[in-house]
Every structure is written in C-alpha cells, then in structure tokens.
XYZ file of C-alpha atoms in Angstrom:
396
model
C 7.982 47.274 -32.631
C 4.934 47.617 -34.892
C 2.179 50.106 -34.077
C -1.549 49.369 -34.151
C -3.569 52.511 -34.912
C -7.248 52.546 -33.987
C -10.151 54.137 -35.792
C -11.429 57.387 -34.278
C -13.388 56.775 -31.096
C -12.324 53.139 -30.775
C -9.952 53.961 -27.944
C -12.880 54.281 -25.509
C -12.947 50.612 -24.572
C -9.190 50.637 -23.963
C -9.513 53.685 -21.724
C -12.087 51.679 -19.751
C -9.372 48.994 -19.511
C -11.140 46.385 -21.602
C -8.401 44.123 -23.026
C -9.936 43.159 -26.400
C -9.578 45.019 -29.694
C -11.778 43.682 -32.489
C -10.965 43.867 -36.184
C -13.425 46.726 -36.694
C -11.475 48.897 -34.258
C -8.216 48.634 -36.205
C -7.487 51.354 -38.731
C -4.083 50.029 -39.770
C -0.924 48.332 -38.573
C 2.368 50.086 -39.207
C 5.394 47.829 -39.267
C 6.116 44.154 -39.773
C 4.680 41.767 -37.223
C 4.072 38.047 -36.758
C 1.180 36.388 -34.924
C 1.643 36.741 -31.180
C 4.148 39.596 -31.425
C 3.746 42.602 -29.172
C 2.466 45.812 -30.766
C 2.079 49.355 -29.486
C -1.567 50.412 -29.400
C -2.300 54.079 -30.131
C -5.430 56.110 -30.746
C -6.172 57.603 -34.169
C -4.632 60.830 -32.885
C -1.464 59.012 -31.778
C -2.155 58.771 -28.023
C -0.290 55.774 -26.517
C -2.782 53.330 -24.986
C -0.841 50.205 -24.120
C 0.855 47.113 -25.490
C -0.933 44.109 -26.910
C -0.465 40.728 -28.577
C -1.278 40.727 -32.305
C -3.560 37.967 -33.641
C -4.338 38.449 -37.360
C -6.395 35.239 -37.706
C -8.891 36.165 -34.999
C -11.748 38.655 -34.969
C -10.156 39.802 -31.710
C -7.120 41.242 -33.466
C -5.238 42.263 -30.343
C -5.371 41.491 -26.637
C -3.777 43.985 -24.323
C -0.973 42.800 -22.084
C -0.470 46.133 -20.380
C -2.311 49.456 -20.298
C 1.044 51.074 -19.496
C 2.429 52.045 -22.893
C 5.964 52.064 -21.449
C 5.911 48.591 -19.866
C 8.204 46.101 -21.567
C 6.609 42.763 -22.434
C 9.388 40.298 -21.716
C 10.228 37.327 -19.503
C 10.290 39.571 -16.424
C 6.791 40.849 -17.235
C 5.366 37.321 -17.112
C 7.314 36.531 -13.977
C 5.654 39.518 -12.265
C 2.168 38.812 -13.566
C 2.235 35.093 -12.723
C 3.652 35.706 -9.251
C 0.975 38.326 -8.561
C -1.788 35.970 -9.706
C -0.558 33.162 -7.457
C -0.192 35.589 -4.537
C -3.797 36.804 -4.907
C -5.040 33.261 -4.314
C -2.728 32.787 -1.359
C -4.249 35.891 0.275
C -7.776 34.400 0.337
C -8.434 32.188 3.390
C -11.074 30.070 1.631
C -8.485 28.957 -0.912
C -5.869 27.949 1.646
C -4.976 24.280 1.393
C -7.021 23.606 -1.740
C -5.409 20.740 -3.646
C -7.203 21.777 -6.838
C -6.837 25.485 -7.556
C -6.990 27.852 -10.523
C -3.800 29.896 -10.450
C -4.347 32.060 -13.545
C -7.756 33.029 -14.916
C -6.789 34.613 -18.235
C -7.889 38.228 -18.800
C -9.140 38.628 -15.241
C -5.567 38.086 -14.032
C -4.054 40.325 -16.695
C -2.876 37.391 -18.836
C -5.217 37.006 -21.836
C -5.353 33.472 -23.175
C -3.566 31.933 -20.181
C -5.266 29.440 -17.869
C -3.311 27.509 -15.249
C -4.763 25.033 -12.764
C -2.891 23.317 -9.963
C -3.600 19.740 -8.888
C -1.290 18.839 -6.039
C 2.251 19.218 -7.355
C 1.171 19.377 -11.018
C 0.225 22.540 -12.939
C -1.922 22.136 -16.043
C -1.421 25.007 -18.488
C -3.797 25.988 -21.275
C -2.839 28.619 -23.852
C -5.646 29.755 -26.151
C -4.320 32.833 -27.996
C -1.450 33.672 -30.325
C 0.139 35.959 -27.744
C -0.009 33.395 -24.958
C 1.316 30.726 -27.306
C 4.322 32.845 -28.199
C 5.298 33.267 -24.537
C 4.818 29.595 -23.560
C 8.344 29.181 -22.200
C 8.280 32.334 -20.093
C 4.856 31.484 -18.662
C 5.827 27.920 -17.778
C 9.086 29.038 -16.178
C 7.251 31.708 -14.178
C 4.754 29.124 -12.916
C 7.537 26.853 -11.732
C 9.148 29.724 -9.854
C 5.897 30.943 -8.303
C 4.545 27.546 -7.214
C 7.516 25.234 -6.711
C 5.503 22.500 -8.454
C 7.262 19.421 -9.766
C 5.678 19.262 -13.201
C 3.717 21.184 -15.834
C 1.439 19.571 -18.398
C 0.035 21.531 -21.343
C -3.596 21.081 -22.439
C -3.801 23.580 -25.284
C -6.255 21.497 -27.296
C -9.435 23.579 -27.163
C -11.427 24.524 -30.264
C -10.920 28.265 -29.752
C -7.257 27.898 -30.767
C -8.423 27.315 -34.344
C -9.837 30.851 -34.367
C -6.318 32.047 -33.603
C -4.800 29.973 -36.412
C -3.162 27.656 -33.881
C -2.857 23.890 -33.814
C -3.573 21.805 -30.730
C -0.612 21.304 -28.387
C -0.490 18.817 -25.511
C 2.273 17.203 -23.495
C 4.735 17.671 -20.679
C 6.499 21.023 -20.497
C 8.376 20.157 -17.313
C 8.779 16.874 -15.468
C 6.903 13.698 -16.283
C 3.856 11.747 -15.197
C 3.675 10.601 -11.587
C 3.507 6.889 -10.818
C -0.030 7.101 -9.436
C -3.257 8.555 -10.811
C -3.646 12.123 -9.512
C -6.227 12.476 -6.749
C -7.347 15.640 -4.982
C -9.510 16.129 -1.891
C -12.272 18.707 -2.314
C -14.750 19.460 0.443
C -13.732 16.208 2.099
C -14.284 14.074 -1.024
C -11.509 12.332 -2.950
C -11.648 12.830 -6.737
C -9.397 11.687 -9.559
C -8.177 14.256 -12.081
C -7.652 13.209 -15.697
C -5.697 16.208 -16.937
C -4.534 14.336 -20.043
C -7.910 13.300 -21.465
C -10.566 14.923 -19.284
C -12.647 18.031 -19.886
C -11.006 21.448 -19.594
C -7.785 20.942 -17.617
C -9.110 17.723 -16.077
C -11.655 18.989 -13.560
C -14.329 21.680 -13.128
C -12.683 23.695 -10.390
C -15.093 26.592 -10.874
C -17.925 24.575 -9.290
C -16.107 23.870 -6.008
C -18.303 26.098 -3.821
C -21.479 25.023 -5.589
C -20.667 21.365 -4.994
C -20.330 22.158 -1.296
C -23.723 23.868 -1.465
C -25.240 20.659 -2.815
C -23.944 18.794 0.236
C -25.665 21.360 2.442
C -28.980 20.937 0.624
C -29.102 17.216 -0.031
C -30.090 15.679 3.318
C -33.009 13.241 2.948
C -33.658 14.466 -0.581
C -34.003 12.447 -3.761
C -31.470 14.026 -6.121
C -31.205 13.991 -9.923
C -27.824 15.129 -11.270
C -27.797 15.695 -15.038
C -24.602 15.930 -17.108
C -22.911 14.452 -14.046
C -19.492 13.943 -15.746
C -17.213 12.330 -13.111
C -19.687 12.725 -10.259
C -18.598 15.851 -8.415
C -22.106 17.006 -7.518
C -23.289 13.427 -7.031
C -20.677 12.533 -4.430
C -21.269 15.765 -2.533
C -24.998 14.966 -2.456
C -24.222 11.532 -1.017
C -21.910 13.133 1.537
C -24.736 15.470 2.521
C -27.067 12.585 3.292
C -29.204 12.335 0.144
C -31.764 9.541 0.182
C -30.929 8.636 -3.425
C -28.761 10.206 -6.131
C -29.533 9.441 -9.778
C -26.696 10.592 -12.063
C -27.068 10.838 -15.839
C -24.409 11.405 -18.508
C -23.990 10.380 -22.148
C -20.328 9.414 -21.625
C -19.655 5.872 -20.496
C -15.993 6.624 -19.646
C -17.041 9.620 -17.516
C -19.526 7.463 -15.607
C -16.855 4.806 -15.096
C -14.589 7.468 -13.588
C -17.448 8.685 -11.408
C -17.883 5.187 -10.011
C -14.142 4.923 -9.375
C -14.394 8.224 -7.509
C -17.209 6.795 -5.421
C -15.012 3.807 -4.586
C -12.312 6.217 -3.391
C -14.749 7.389 -0.708
C -15.823 4.323 1.303
C -17.559 6.603 3.815
C -20.288 7.169 1.213
C -23.217 4.751 0.817
C -22.804 3.400 -2.719
C -26.225 1.729 -2.516
C -27.830 5.158 -2.726
C -26.125 5.952 -6.054
C -27.682 5.159 -9.446
C -25.671 5.744 -12.623
C -27.306 6.005 -16.050
C -25.595 6.337 -19.424
C -28.089 8.193 -21.598
C -28.761 11.335 -23.589
C -29.896 13.747 -20.883
C -32.696 15.364 -22.902
C -34.156 11.957 -23.799
C -33.731 10.587 -20.282
C -35.513 13.562 -18.741
C -38.465 12.931 -21.038
C -38.456 9.257 -20.071
C -38.418 10.159 -16.381
C -41.292 12.604 -16.893
C -43.324 9.953 -18.716
C -42.674 7.519 -15.875
C -44.003 10.030 -13.334
C -40.729 10.314 -11.426
C -40.281 13.164 -8.962
C -37.151 14.544 -7.303
C -36.481 16.943 -4.435
C -33.312 18.424 -5.971
C -32.518 18.566 -9.682
C -29.061 19.693 -10.838
C -28.608 20.847 -14.436
C -24.991 21.629 -15.362
C -24.909 21.181 -19.153
C -21.971 21.760 -21.467
C -21.583 25.042 -23.296
C -24.480 25.558 -25.723
C -23.277 28.915 -27.143
C -19.694 30.087 -27.533
C -20.724 33.539 -28.699
C -23.779 35.774 -28.873
C -24.256 34.632 -32.486
C -25.410 31.255 -31.197
C -27.550 32.653 -28.378
C -30.961 31.952 -29.970
C -30.237 28.279 -30.542
C -28.709 27.955 -27.089
C -31.684 29.685 -25.466
C -34.016 27.052 -26.904
C -31.846 24.264 -25.504
C -31.643 25.888 -22.065
C -35.403 26.421 -21.991
C -36.088 22.837 -23.006
C -33.872 21.280 -20.393
C -35.041 23.570 -17.590
C -38.676 23.007 -18.505
C -38.096 19.265 -18.114
C -36.207 19.769 -14.859
C -39.015 21.870 -13.410
C -41.606 19.282 -14.379
C -39.655 16.588 -12.515
C -39.541 18.491 -9.228
C -41.756 17.627 -6.314
C -43.573 20.579 -4.701
C -41.100 22.555 -2.621
C -38.222 21.056 -4.583
C -35.018 22.806 -5.597
C -33.607 23.363 -9.072
C -29.878 24.138 -9.284
C -29.266 25.182 -12.859
C -26.278 26.596 -14.744
C -25.103 28.111 -17.994
C -21.428 28.302 -18.904
C -22.162 29.752 -22.356
C -20.459 33.061 -23.015
C -23.250 34.041 -25.401
C -25.900 33.753 -22.669
C -25.751 36.572 -20.128
C -27.153 36.392 -16.615
C -30.252 38.466 -17.449
C -31.054 36.372 -20.514
C -30.559 33.174 -18.529
C -33.040 34.379 -15.893
C -35.578 35.250 -18.623
C -35.182 31.791 -20.131
C -35.890 30.204 -16.759
C -38.918 32.434 -16.225
C -40.298 31.254 -19.557
C -39.587 27.625 -18.688
C -41.374 27.975 -15.342
C -44.371 29.583 -17.025
C -44.632 26.784 -19.587
C -44.202 24.168 -16.850
C -47.000 25.753 -14.844
C -44.729 26.111 -11.816
C -44.024 29.066 -9.541
C -40.269 29.379 -9.011
C -38.339 31.754 -6.788
C -34.643 32.585 -6.879
C -33.115 31.486 -3.599
C -29.499 32.125 -4.544
C -27.344 33.368 -7.405
C -24.481 30.952 -8.020
C -21.056 31.811 -9.418
C -17.592 30.445 -9.952
C -15.301 29.940 -6.971
C -12.966 32.635 -5.620
C -10.031 31.401 -7.701
C -12.049 32.352 -10.816
C -12.200 36.150 -10.315
C -13.883 38.536 -12.740
C -12.192 41.818 -13.621
C -14.786 44.597 -13.379
C -13.599 45.959 -16.726
C -14.037 42.532 -18.344
C -17.555 41.214 -17.592
C -17.081 38.530 -20.254
C -14.947 36.757 -17.664
C -18.079 35.774 -15.724
C -18.943 32.844 -17.968
C -20.527 30.650 -15.252
C -24.055 31.720 -14.320
C -26.174 29.713 -11.923
C -29.438 29.985 -10.045
C -30.897 28.016 -7.172
C -34.682 28.004 -7.487
C -37.325 26.832 -5.032
C -40.393 25.581 -6.834
C -44.028 25.330 -5.702
C-alpha cells in the first residue's frame, strides 16, 4: 500500500477528524497508486493518521475512510459502515415509516462521496469521488444486505465527478424498473419520484421537515412558491389550507410533474393552485410591478455557489431574489428562504438577508432557523456537511 506523507503541521485537521486532505497538505506520495486506491496517511514525522482514498485529479487529494490506521479497507469495511448508517436512521422515531429516506449522507456517515436514498423498495446510489467509485460493488452489495431492497439504481451523473476525473455513470446495479411510476407518501401527500431524470436522486428529501412546516403555516394565507420544482412545498401549503398557492419554475417538465402530483392527491383543492412557467427573477419583478402581495413567500433556489470562490457572485443573486421576495410580502407576512450553496455559510447568508431587508425598507425578524431533515446528519468535525441553510422571517 502506498503512503501519503503530509507537510509539517498539516496533520492538525486529521487529528480533529476532518476527512479531507487538500493538495497543499501533501508533501509526497511513496509507492505506486491508482485513482481511488487506499493509501496510508502519515504525518511528516511518520505518525500513522489513518487510511484514505487517493484522488490525484481533485484538489481534495485524499478523503479519509478511517482514522484508525490499522483498519482494513475492504468489502467487510463497507458492510459495517453501511449497516451502521442504516441502523442510525432506524433508531430515530421521526424517521420510522418514511417511504423516502436518505440512508447514507457521505462524509457525515463516514463514507465520503457516497449518497444513498431509499424510495420504497428502490435505493438510488450516487458516487461522487474516485474512492467511492472504486468500491461501487461493495457499497451496492452492502446496501442490499442492510435494507433488503429489491433494486438499486445508480445516479452518478453530477458535475462534481468531473473534478475527480470521472465520467457520468447511470443505470441499474441490481434489479430492474418496476411496472409503475414510483410514488412515495410524505407528510400525508403522495409524490412521484423521477430517480432516472429528476434532480439529485429524484427528490429533495432534505426538505421533508420544512415542507411540513409550510403546511403548519399556510392556513388562509396567499402563498408564493418560487423554484417550485415538482411542487413539494406547494402541495403541503394546499394541504395546510392556503387560500391560494402560486408556484413558479422555469422548467415546463417539472411543472407538469407537479400537476400530476396534485392529481395524485384528490383531497387537495386544485382550484387554489396556480402554476407559472417563467424565469423566477423576471417573474418576481413582474409581480412587484403589478402590485401583488403574498402572506408567505418561499424561496428555495438551486445552488448558486459550489465553492467559496463563487461566493461573491452567489451573494449578489441571493440578495436580489430575497430583496424581491421581501418587497412582495404583505405586512406581517412570512419569508421562508434557503441556500444550498456550499460556498455560502450560515452567517454570510444571514448578512445577505439583513442587507436585502435594509434595501427593501422592511423590518424582518428571524422566527426559526431551518435545516435538513434528521436523515441528513452533520458530523461535528465536518461542518461542510451542513449545506442547507434556511431562515423563516416575519416581516413588518
């Protein structure tokens, strides 16, 4: 096995159990190694620190599998890690019976580059790093053993794989497509899951609790849901008794799916739902010009910044959209706003919103901090895992 030797002092992050080693931390690599192979990680003085997956194409040159320098990284290792991750979810009462559930949340479950979501009897697997890609077979087999699911579909087609020197990979790893379109029930609402062509692994499971919160807040309110995708927030607002729900997205196919989801729930009043295919930024300006006002505005945009290098540009976009959202709120209204950009931290996001409120001439108070659901844990040693930041604001 090859050995990765760090520069002096660069072992500090590893001792704090942070799993990433950047190129600047690497002094040299002794031995022959291929992308994804396991390497021993040692300090400059030769102190064993752990075992990691080597990724020469990425600025994150190694991701640590184990901080135990003696632990063997083999099929049994992944069987243990996957089983432990599944068991952690099973131990949380709020996750019991969920038909859509994240089973593995990458670094925060000790499996860098591995994401696995369960929809009924199907697991959707996403592998984003060279190390995870190398152990595809072991990970898939471990998931079958731990869940008893009938099928596994791979959705390793995200842009970040290019940074690892990896091509996109999609398709069935085990089993085949079911005869009917997959449908899950979340918070009492039926939703289709397009794990072949949809965003992420087919659904935004991280927003489960926040969608339920919308249902709690929506009664008798006029709701504007921006970047509505397939209507998760919109249908929960209808279920909560909203007076009207206006949903905006630039994707016609996503809106068509949202309307199919509405049809799956005949208990909801479809007459209260308005669907608009439009650029959200432009539509918000049109609504402002028309003098429209809403009691609850939901802003859940796509990722504006993958890394801190794009934070300035992303900050301008977040300020713009939140400024518009604040201007569309009736007095006493609520703004539910999110950032899923890794380059925008929670403190920066709050500062952006403060600036937007100031420019909008509105007084806004934080009512609640919003986060991902319990099946998206964040390892204390890996704060980067908390990518979803949200705030619920009440506005004068």
